[in-house]
Amino acid sequence: MTAEFSPKYIHGYQEEEQQRLRHQALVIEKRIYDFIDFSNCRKLLEIGSGVGAQTEILLKRFPSLHITGVEYEPKQIIKARENMTQLGFGDDQVIFIQQDAKNLQLEDTFDGAFICWVLEHVSDPIQILVSMKPFLKAGAKLVITEVFNTTFYTYPEKKEIMEYWKIYNDYQSNIGGDPQVGARLGDLLSQSGYQGIELRSGGFHLDSREFEEKRIVFDYWKNLMESASPALLEEGLIDHQQLKSMQEAMDSLKEMKESVFYYRFIQATAFA
C-alpha cells in the first residue's frame, strides 16, 4: 500500500509486486477482517489504497460501501482501476484519487476510514492522521492495521532468515519508515485527537497442527521478504547468495513438520 512515501519505497512498483499485494491480502484476509465491521458505514475513506488489494476485500465484505481510495503513486492507481474493472466494481462503488495523504484536499466527508500496511512506510504518521480528521464525520470509525516486525520468529531459528530480516527492517527505518509502528498506534491516535481507542494483537502462531496453513504462510512471508530484494541488492546491503540462502531456509522450514511460524500485527479502532 502507498500513501505518501519517503523517496524510496522498500517494495517497489514492479508488476510482480503489484500482484503480490493482492495475493498477500487474500492470504491474511480472515486474520484481519474477522475483527472489522463497517456494516453501518456508507462512505469509506481508504488511505494508501495502492493497487486496490484491500479495497477488493472491503467491497466484497461490505457491498453497500462506497470507497474513496487516496493514493500517492500514479502507477498504483492505474493498476487499482484495472483491478476494480476486472472485478466488476464501478465508479458507483469505488473511486481513486491521487493525493499526498499528509495534505488531503477532499470534496466529501466520510463515516468511516481504513488504513492497512501504510503507516509503516511514512516518516510522520501523525501528519496523515491529522490530515484525515476534517473529512471524517463526528463519530466516524477508523480502523488501522499495522506491522510490529520485531515479533517475527521461527522455530528452529535460521541465521540466514533473521540476518536478512534485520537488514530489511534497518533499511526500512533508514529510508524513513517504521517497521514497529503498530506498537505506537494507541499513542499516535491519541496525539491526533481521536477517541475511544482500542487495540488488539492479531497474527499467526502456526505449528504442526496447522501444517497446510503454515506452508502457505511461510510462502507468503518469503515473498514479502523477497519483495525488498531489488532495493537491497541495488543498495549493496545484500548479495544474491544472501537472498538465495534466505529463500532456501524459508523453503526448508515450510516443509518441516515441527517448524513454527510466529508473527503479530496490531489493529487499532478509534473514532473521530
Short mmCIF file of C-alpha atoms in Angstrom, two decimals:
data_model
loop_
_atom_site.label_atom_id
_atom_site.label_comp_id
_atom_site.label_asym_id
_atom_site.label_seq_id
_atom_site.Cartn_x
_atom_site.Cartn_y
_atom_site.Cartn_z
CA MET A 1 0.00 0.00 0.00
CA THR A 2 1.18 3.52 -0.56
CA ALA A 3 0.14 6.88 0.80
CA GLU A 4 2.99 9.39 0.70
CA PHE A 5 6.36 7.75 0.96
CA SER A 6 9.89 8.81 1.51
CA PRO A 7 11.71 8.96 -1.88
CA LYS A 8 12.46 5.24 -1.60
CA TYR A 9 9.76 2.60 -1.12
CA ILE A 10 11.01 -0.75 0.15
CA HIS A 11 8.73 -2.89 -2.04
CA GLY A 12 8.89 -1.02 -5.33
CA TYR A 13 6.18 -0.83 -8.01
CA GLN A 14 7.05 -3.73 -10.32
CA GLU A 15 4.14 -5.70 -11.79
CA GLU A 16 5.22 -8.76 -9.78
CA GLU A 17 4.98 -6.69 -6.60
CA GLN A 18 1.55 -5.37 -7.58
CA GLN A 19 0.34 -8.96 -7.91
CA ARG A 20 1.95 -9.91 -4.59
CA LEU A 21 -0.07 -7.24 -2.81
CA ARG A 22 -3.34 -8.82 -3.95
CA HIS A 23 -2.16 -12.34 -3.05
CA GLN A 24 -0.95 -11.15 0.36
CA ALA A 25 -4.28 -9.51 1.13
CA LEU A 26 -6.19 -12.69 0.38
CA VAL A 27 -3.84 -14.95 2.37
CA ILE A 28 -4.31 -12.95 5.57
CA GLU A 29 -7.85 -11.73 4.95
CA LYS A 30 -9.54 -13.64 7.77
CA ARG A 31 -6.85 -12.70 10.29
CA ILE A 32 -7.56 -9.01 9.66
CA TYR A 33 -11.19 -8.70 8.61
CA ASP A 34 -12.92 -11.05 11.03
CA PHE A 35 -12.44 -8.27 13.58
CA ILE A 36 -13.59 -5.38 11.33
CA ASP A 37 -17.19 -4.23 10.96
CA PHE A 38 -18.10 -1.47 8.52
CA SER A 39 -21.69 -2.70 8.08
CA ASN A 40 -23.08 0.63 9.36
CA CYS A 41 -20.77 2.69 7.16
CA ARG A 42 -21.75 4.07 3.76
CA LYS A 43 -18.84 6.30 2.69
CA LEU A 44 -15.38 4.94 3.50
CA LEU A 45 -12.06 6.72 3.09
CA GLU A 46 -9.14 4.38 2.40
CA ILE A 47 -5.70 5.90 2.86
CA GLY A 48 -2.92 4.30 0.83
CA SER A 49 -5.21 2.25 -1.38
CA GLY A 50 -2.33 1.02 -3.55
CA VAL A 51 -3.45 -1.46 -6.22
CA GLY A 52 -6.83 -1.96 -4.53
CA ALA A 53 -5.88 -5.20 -2.78
CA GLN A 54 -7.67 -4.26 0.45
CA THR A 55 -10.35 -2.30 -1.44
CA GLU A 56 -11.41 -5.52 -3.15
CA ILE A 57 -11.91 -7.30 0.16
CA LEU A 58 -13.75 -4.36 1.72
CA LEU A 59 -16.22 -4.20 -1.18
CA LYS A 60 -16.85 -7.93 -1.12
CA ARG A 61 -17.42 -8.00 2.63
CA PHE A 62 -19.39 -4.75 2.80
CA PRO A 63 -21.13 -4.35 -0.58
CA SER A 64 -23.09 -1.25 0.50
CA LEU A 65 -19.86 0.76 0.86
CA HIS A 66 -18.73 3.50 -1.45
CA ILE A 67 -14.94 3.76 -1.12
CA THR A 68 -12.73 6.70 -1.93
CA GLY A 69 -9.14 5.48 -2.15
CA VAL A 70 -6.36 8.01 -1.72
CA GLU A 71 -3.04 7.00 -3.28
CA TYR A 72 0.19 8.92 -3.97
CA GLU A 73 1.75 6.72 -6.68
CA PRO A 74 0.06 7.04 -10.12
CA LYS A 75 1.25 3.56 -11.19
CA GLN A 76 -0.69 2.02 -8.32
CA ILE A 77 -3.85 3.96 -9.18
CA ILE A 78 -3.74 2.74 -12.78
CA LYS A 79 -3.43 -0.85 -11.58
CA ALA A 80 -6.15 -0.38 -8.95
CA ARG A 81 -8.60 0.87 -11.56
CA GLU A 82 -7.78 -2.08 -13.81
CA ASN A 83 -8.31 -4.49 -10.93
CA MET A 84 -11.66 -2.96 -9.94
CA THR A 85 -12.91 -3.05 -13.54
CA GLN A 86 -11.96 -6.72 -13.88
CA LEU A 87 -13.77 -7.48 -10.62
CA GLY A 88 -16.91 -5.67 -11.78
CA PHE A 89 -16.76 -2.72 -9.38
CA GLY A 90 -17.73 0.60 -10.98
CA ASP A 91 -17.46 4.26 -10.04
CA ASP A 92 -20.68 3.96 -8.07
CA GLN A 93 -18.74 1.79 -5.62
CA VAL A 94 -15.13 2.99 -5.70
CA ILE A 95 -13.01 5.89 -6.93
CA PHE A 96 -9.28 6.52 -6.58
CA ILE A 97 -7.71 9.94 -6.06
CA GLN A 98 -4.03 10.84 -6.42
CA GLN A 99 -3.07 12.95 -3.39
CA ASP A 100 -0.50 13.29 -0.65
CA ALA A 101 -2.20 11.87 2.44
CA LYS A 102 -0.32 14.35 4.62
CA ASN A 103 -2.18 17.20 2.93
CA LEU A 104 -5.60 15.93 1.92
CA GLN A 105 -7.88 18.12 -0.18
CA LEU A 106 -11.16 16.19 -0.47
CA GLU A 107 -14.64 17.25 -1.56
CA ASP A 108 -16.56 14.79 0.59
CA THR A 109 -16.90 13.65 4.19
CA PHE A 110 -16.90 10.07 5.40
CA ASP A 111 -18.42 7.97 8.16
CA GLY A 112 -15.53 5.51 8.17
CA ALA A 113 -11.83 5.28 7.37
CA PHE A 114 -9.42 2.42 6.78
CA ILE A 115 -5.61 2.19 6.77
CA CYS A 116 -3.72 -1.07 6.28
CA TRP A 117 0.08 -1.55 5.96
CA VAL A 118 0.59 2.14 5.19
CA LEU A 119 1.91 4.00 8.24
CA GLU A 120 4.97 1.73 8.33
CA HIS A 121 6.16 3.49 5.16
CA VAL A 122 5.80 7.14 6.20
CA SER A 123 8.07 9.37 8.23
CA ASP A 124 5.36 11.13 10.27
CA PRO A 125 2.14 9.11 10.71
CA ILE A 126 0.54 11.84 12.83
CA GLN A 127 0.51 14.17 9.83
CA ILE A 128 -1.70 11.69 7.98
CA LEU A 129 -3.99 11.06 10.95
CA VAL A 130 -4.46 14.80 11.50
CA SER A 131 -4.92 15.50 7.78
CA MET A 132 -7.78 12.96 7.63
CA LYS A 133 -9.72 14.25 10.58
CA PRO A 134 -11.56 17.22 8.98
CA PHE A 135 -13.01 14.84 6.38
CA LEU A 136 -14.41 12.38 8.93
CA LYS A 137 -17.89 12.95 10.33
CA ALA A 138 -18.27 13.13 14.10
CA GLY A 139 -18.17 9.58 15.42
CA ALA A 140 -16.74 8.11 12.20
CA LYS A 141 -14.96 4.80 12.78
CA LEU A 142 -11.27 4.48 11.88
CA VAL A 143 -9.61 1.06 11.63
CA ILE A 144 -5.84 0.74 11.24
CA THR A 145 -3.79 -2.45 10.82
CA GLU A 146 -0.01 -2.13 11.10
CA VAL A 147 3.19 -4.10 11.38
CA PHE A 148 5.17 -5.00 14.51
CA ASN A 149 8.10 -6.66 12.80
CA THR A 150 10.23 -7.39 15.84
CA THR A 151 7.72 -10.13 16.73
CA PHE A 152 8.67 -12.32 13.76
CA TYR A 153 10.07 -15.67 14.97
CA THR A 154 10.61 -19.12 13.55
CA TYR A 155 11.47 -22.41 15.18
CA PRO A 156 14.05 -23.56 14.58
CA GLU A 157 15.72 -20.19 14.23
CA LYS A 158 17.62 -19.77 10.98
CA LYS A 159 20.51 -17.32 10.86
CA GLU A 160 20.03 -16.78 7.13
CA ILE A 161 16.45 -15.63 7.71
CA MET A 162 17.00 -13.43 10.75
CA GLU A 163 20.06 -11.67 9.33
CA TYR A 164 18.13 -10.87 6.15
CA TRP A 165 15.13 -9.71 8.21
CA LYS A 166 17.33 -7.35 10.23
CA ILE A 167 18.76 -5.83 7.04
CA TYR A 168 15.21 -5.49 5.65
CA ASN A 169 13.95 -3.66 8.74
CA ASP A 170 17.03 -1.50 9.17
CA TYR A 171 16.68 -0.38 5.55
CA GLN A 172 13.02 0.49 6.03
CA SER A 173 13.95 2.59 9.06
CA ASN A 174 16.80 4.28 7.20
CA ILE A 175 14.52 5.40 4.35
CA GLY A 176 12.06 6.99 6.77
CA GLY A 177 9.65 4.21 7.68
CA ASP A 178 8.94 2.44 10.95
CA PRO A 179 8.72 -1.38 10.94
CA GLN A 180 7.48 -1.32 14.55
CA VAL A 181 4.80 1.36 14.10
CA GLY A 182 1.99 -0.97 15.18
CA ALA A 183 3.19 -0.78 18.77
CA ARG A 184 2.69 3.01 18.69
CA LEU A 185 -0.83 3.15 17.24
CA GLY A 186 -2.51 3.98 20.54
CA ASP A 187 -0.32 6.98 21.23
CA LEU A 188 -0.38 8.17 17.61
CA LEU A 189 -4.19 8.17 17.58
CA SER A 190 -4.42 9.84 20.97
CA GLN A 191 -1.99 12.58 19.96
CA SER A 192 -4.01 13.12 16.76
CA GLY A 193 -7.22 13.75 18.71
CA TYR A 194 -9.14 10.50 18.17
CA GLN A 195 -11.40 8.99 20.84
CA GLY A 196 -12.48 5.53 22.02
CA ILE A 197 -9.18 3.95 21.03
CA GLU A 198 -8.96 0.17 21.29
CA LEU A 199 -6.05 -2.08 20.33
CA ARG A 200 -5.77 -5.77 19.58
CA SER A 201 -2.93 -8.04 18.57
CA GLY A 202 -3.56 -10.31 15.60
CA GLY A 203 -1.35 -12.57 13.56
CA PHE A 204 -0.02 -16.11 13.37
CA HIS A 205 1.20 -18.81 15.73
CA LEU A 206 1.37 -21.87 13.47
CA ASP A 207 2.85 -25.28 14.22
CA SER A 208 2.34 -28.92 13.20
CA ARG A 209 -1.38 -28.72 14.00
CA GLU A 210 -1.97 -26.30 11.07
CA PHE A 211 0.59 -27.76 8.67
CA GLU A 212 -1.06 -26.69 5.39
CA GLU A 213 -1.81 -23.16 6.56
CA LYS A 214 1.75 -22.94 7.89
CA ARG A 215 3.13 -23.88 4.47
CA ILE A 216 1.04 -21.15 2.84
CA VAL A 217 2.17 -18.54 5.35
CA PHE A 218 5.86 -19.45 5.03
CA ASP A 219 5.50 -18.94 1.27
CA TYR A 220 3.67 -15.66 1.77
CA TRP A 221 6.36 -14.41 4.18
CA LYS A 222 9.18 -15.45 1.88
CA ASN A 223 7.54 -13.47 -0.92
CA LEU A 224 7.22 -10.49 1.41
CA MET A 225 10.94 -10.58 2.20
CA GLU A 226 11.82 -11.13 -1.46
CA SER A 227 9.85 -8.00 -2.41
CA ALA A 228 12.57 -5.84 -0.85
CA SER A 229 15.42 -7.65 -2.60
CA PRO A 230 15.68 -5.34 -5.66
CA ALA A 231 16.21 -2.34 -3.38
CA LEU A 232 18.52 -4.21 -1.00
CA LEU A 233 20.63 -5.52 -3.89
CA GLU A 234 20.79 -2.11 -5.54
CA GLU A 235 21.96 -0.54 -2.27
CA GLY A 236 24.59 -3.25 -1.79
CA LEU A 237 23.05 -4.32 1.52
CA ILE A 238 22.75 -7.95 0.44
CA ASP A 239 24.20 -10.07 -2.34
CA HIS A 240 22.50 -12.74 -4.45
CA GLN A 241 23.86 -15.53 -2.25
CA GLN A 242 22.27 -13.99 0.87
CA LEU A 243 18.96 -13.78 -0.95
CA LYS A 244 19.21 -17.40 -2.09
CA SER A 245 20.17 -18.57 1.41
CA MET A 246 17.14 -16.82 2.91
CA GLN A 247 14.85 -18.36 0.30
CA GLU A 248 16.23 -21.86 0.84
CA ALA A 249 15.94 -21.54 4.62
CA MET A 250 12.30 -20.44 4.36
CA ASP A 251 11.56 -23.32 1.99
CA SER A 252 13.12 -25.81 4.40
CA LEU A 253 11.02 -24.54 7.30
CA LYS A 254 7.90 -24.67 5.15
CA GLU A 255 8.31 -28.42 4.68
CA MET A 256 9.41 -29.20 8.25
CA LYS A 257 6.53 -30.63 10.27
CA GLU A 258 7.81 -29.38 13.64
CA SER A 259 8.65 -25.86 12.48
CA VAL A 260 6.84 -22.85 13.97
CA PHE A 261 5.85 -19.56 12.37
CA TYR A 262 5.05 -16.65 14.69
CA TYR A 263 4.21 -13.02 13.94
CA ARG A 264 1.94 -10.35 15.45
CA PHE A 265 0.42 -7.30 13.84
CA ILE A 266 -1.53 -4.59 15.68
CA GLN A 267 -5.05 -3.37 14.92
CA ALA A 268 -6.49 -0.15 16.26
CA THR A 269 -10.08 1.06 16.26
CA ALA A 270 -10.86 4.68 17.08
CA PHE A 271 -13.49 7.33 16.44
CA ALA A 272 -13.28 10.87 15.09
#
